[in-house]
mmCIF file of C-alpha atoms in Angstrom:
data_model
loop_
_atom_site.group_PDB
_atom_site.id
_atom_site.type_symbol
_atom_site.label_atom_id
_atom_site.label_comp_id
_atom_site.label_asym_id
_atom_site.label_seq_id
_atom_site.Cartn_x
_atom_site.Cartn_y
_atom_site.Cartn_z
ATOM 1 C CA MET A 234 90.591 126.509 75.567
ATOM 2 C CA ALA A 235 88.855 123.247 74.671
ATOM 3 C CA GLU A 236 85.678 122.672 76.636
ATOM 4 C CA LEU A 237 83.791 119.564 77.434
ATOM 5 C CA GLY A 238 80.565 121.235 78.503
ATOM 6 C CA LEU A 239 81.044 120.548 82.179
ATOM 7 C CA ASN A 240 81.372 122.828 85.320
ATOM 8 C CA GLU A 241 84.772 123.632 86.527
ATOM 9 C CA HIS A 242 84.839 121.062 89.439
ATOM 10 C CA HIS A 243 83.786 118.312 86.953
ATOM 11 C CA GLN A 244 86.308 119.473 84.319
ATOM 12 C CA ASN A 245 89.091 119.340 86.949
ATOM 13 C CA GLU A 246 87.971 115.734 87.785
ATOM 14 C CA VAL A 247 88.182 114.807 84.150
ATOM 15 C CA ILE A 248 91.656 116.353 83.947
ATOM 16 C CA ASN A 249 92.737 114.332 86.847
ATOM 17 C CA TYR A 250 91.467 111.205 85.240
ATOM 18 C CA MET A 251 93.181 112.115 82.035
ATOM 19 C CA ARG A 252 96.523 112.685 83.944
ATOM 20 C CA PHE A 253 96.013 109.219 85.532
ATOM 21 C CA ALA A 254 95.185 107.492 82.126
ATOM 22 C CA ARG A 255 98.179 109.282 80.549
ATOM 23 C CA SER A 256 100.513 108.080 83.104
ATOM 24 C CA LYS A 257 99.254 104.502 82.790
ATOM 25 C CA ARG A 258 99.457 104.695 78.957
ATOM 26 C CA GLY A 259 103.047 105.945 79.173
ATOM 27 C CA LEU A 260 103.932 103.049 81.392
ATOM 28 C CA ARG A 261 102.440 100.536 79.186
ATOM 29 C CA LEU A 262 104.221 101.981 76.184
ATOM 30 C CA LYS A 263 107.555 101.682 78.084
ATOM 31 C CA THR A 264 106.661 98.134 78.522
ATOM 32 C CA VAL A 265 106.015 97.335 74.938
ATOM 33 C CA ASP A 266 109.493 99.178 74.103
ATOM 34 C CA SER A 267 111.009 97.123 76.692
ATOM 35 C CA CYS A 268 109.671 93.933 74.908
ATOM 36 C CA PHE A 269 111.301 95.172 71.638
ATOM 37 C CA GLN A 270 114.572 96.035 73.412
ATOM 38 C CA ASP A 271 114.633 92.629 75.220
ATOM 39 C CA LEU A 272 114.340 90.882 71.961
ATOM 40 C CA LYS A 273 117.053 92.901 70.325
ATOM 41 C CA ASP A 274 119.410 92.375 73.225
ATOM 42 C CA SER A 275 118.753 88.640 73.765
ATOM 43 C CA ARG A 276 117.955 87.174 70.249
ATOM 44 C CA LEU A 277 119.577 89.445 67.711
ATOM 45 C CA VAL A 278 123.148 88.424 68.418
ATOM 46 C CA GLU A 279 123.911 86.834 64.948
ATOM 47 C CA GLU A 280 124.496 88.898 61.762
ATOM 48 C CA THR A 281 122.406 86.686 59.580
ATOM 49 C CA PHE A 282 119.190 84.659 60.203
ATOM 50 C CA THR A 283 117.011 82.091 58.323
ATOM 51 C CA ILE A 284 113.543 82.774 57.555
ATOM 52 C CA ASP A 285 112.416 80.356 60.019
ATOM 53 C CA GLU A 286 114.615 81.951 62.701
ATOM 54 C CA VAL A 287 113.157 85.487 61.761
ATOM 55 C CA SER A 288 109.702 84.042 61.696
ATOM 56 C CA GLU A 289 110.166 82.508 65.253
ATOM 57 C CA VAL A 290 111.591 85.569 66.644
ATOM 58 C CA LEU A 291 108.757 87.802 65.241
ATOM 59 C CA ASN A 292 106.066 85.157 66.647
ATOM 60 C CA GLY A 293 107.625 85.425 69.979
ATOM 61 C CA LEU A 294 107.509 89.091 69.826
ATOM 62 C CA GLN A 295 104.019 89.194 68.610
ATOM 63 C CA ALA A 296 102.826 86.793 71.611
ATOM 64 C CA VAL A 297 104.608 89.166 74.222
ATOM 65 C CA VAL A 298 103.272 92.325 72.652
ATOM 66 C CA HIS A 299 99.836 90.830 72.279
ATOM 67 C CA SER A 300 99.816 89.793 75.917
ATOM 68 C CA GLU A 301 100.962 93.240 77.185
ATOM 69 C CA VAL A 302 98.242 95.069 75.133
ATOM 70 C CA GLU A 303 95.649 92.563 76.092
ATOM 71 C CA SER A 304 96.473 92.953 79.702
ATOM 72 C CA GLU A 305 96.370 96.902 79.513
ATOM 73 C CA LEU A 306 92.977 96.751 77.720
ATOM 74 C CA ILE A 307 91.603 94.506 80.416
ATOM 75 C CA ASN A 308 92.986 96.794 83.125
ATOM 76 C CA THR A 309 91.676 99.789 81.453
ATOM 77 C CA ALA A 310 88.077 98.324 81.207
ATOM 78 C CA TYR A 311 88.277 97.408 84.958
ATOM 79 C CA THR A 312 89.579 100.890 85.705
ATOM 80 C CA ASN A 313 86.674 102.403 83.870
ATOM 81 C CA VAL A 314 84.134 100.035 85.756
ATOM 82 C CA LEU A 315 85.749 101.216 88.918
ATOM 83 C CA LEU A 316 85.300 104.881 88.009
ATOM 84 C CA LEU A 317 81.573 104.218 86.764
ATOM 85 C CA ARG A 318 81.133 102.547 90.254
ATOM 86 C CA GLN A 319 82.205 105.504 92.089
ATOM 87 C CA LEU A 320 80.013 107.829 90.105
ATOM 88 C CA PHE A 321 76.967 105.522 90.540
ATOM 89 C CA SER A 322 77.461 105.088 94.272
ATOM 90 C CA GLN A 323 77.547 108.877 94.887
ATOM 91 C CA ALA A 324 74.333 109.195 92.553
ATOM 92 C CA GLU A 325 72.583 106.462 94.572
ATOM 93 C CA LYS A 326 73.159 108.441 97.758
ATOM 94 C CA TRP A 327 71.158 111.208 96.295
ATOM 95 C CA TYR A 328 68.569 108.625 95.014
ATOM 96 C CA LEU A 329 69.554 109.356 91.472
ATOM 97 C CA LYS A 330 69.520 106.914 88.596
ATOM 98 C CA LEU A 331 72.121 107.818 86.061
ATOM 99 C CA GLN A 332 71.982 106.628 82.486
ATOM 100 C CA THR A 333 74.664 106.112 80.003
ATOM 101 C CA ASP A 334 74.585 106.094 76.089
ATOM 102 C CA ILE A 335 77.050 103.464 75.042
ATOM 103 C CA SER A 336 76.725 104.666 71.488
ATOM 104 C CA GLU A 337 78.245 108.004 72.498
ATOM 105 C CA LEU A 338 81.591 106.267 73.342
ATOM 106 C CA GLU A 339 82.262 105.632 69.705
ATOM 107 C CA ASN A 340 81.103 109.005 68.437
ATOM 108 C CA ARG A 341 84.041 110.147 66.313
ATOM 109 C CA GLU A 342 83.249 113.820 66.775
ATOM 110 C CA LEU A 343 83.061 113.649 70.738
ATOM 111 C CA LEU A 344 86.235 111.609 70.691
ATOM 112 C CA GLU A 345 87.991 114.434 68.680
ATOM 113 C CA GLN A 346 86.667 116.849 71.287
ATOM 114 C CA VAL A 347 88.157 114.911 73.999
ATOM 115 C CA ALA A 348 91.476 114.630 72.091
ATOM 116 C CA GLU A 349 91.477 118.387 71.634
ATOM 117 C CA PHE A 350 90.663 119.041 75.189
ATOM 118 C CA GLU A 351 93.510 116.606 76.215
ATOM 119 C CA LYS A 352 95.912 118.279 73.881
ATOM 120 C CA ALA A 353 94.985 121.857 74.891
ATOM 121 C CA GLU A 354 95.086 121.034 78.687
ATOM 122 C CA PHE A 355 98.211 119.214 78.815
ATOM 123 C CA VAL A 356 100.062 121.537 76.281
ATOM 124 C CA SER A 357 99.130 124.460 78.439
ATOM 125 C CA SER A 358 100.066 122.547 81.593
ATOM 126 C CA SER A 359 103.511 121.702 80.323
ATOM 127 C CA LYS A 360 103.996 125.292 79.065
ATOM 128 C CA LYS A 361 102.864 126.588 82.752
ATOM 129 C CA SER A 362 105.447 124.218 84.275
ATOM 130 C CA ILE A 363 108.133 125.315 82.133
ATOM 131 C CA LEU A 364 107.516 129.000 82.795
ATOM 132 C CA ASN A 365 107.016 128.355 86.597
ATOM 133 C CA PRO A 366 109.170 125.444 87.638
ATOM 134 C CA LEU A 367 108.720 124.183 91.198
#
């Protein structure tokens, strides 16, 4: 099983956060899919289109998808700030001053470790739920 170098309690907290993030990601992807489906249903009613009409349709779709993605990126950033706030508040109760290394956030090797951890954790979780249904 992939590890993140954390104790069991903290690893479970990470898993809970990843579960939350996966859920939010899935919802946003459904929203983007819905943007495309709405376009197909409402605008693609004719059999032939001019270049200008196609360009107009694609520009409208681009604007909607851009807005959805931007909204989600902003929401994700704010969610991460709230998570950091919780951690820092707990640390301050113990008079600790935590430090972050922002450069680690773009470390490809560490990002790949997290991706492997997520894959291992959620693949094993889905196998468990298939083997032991509620």
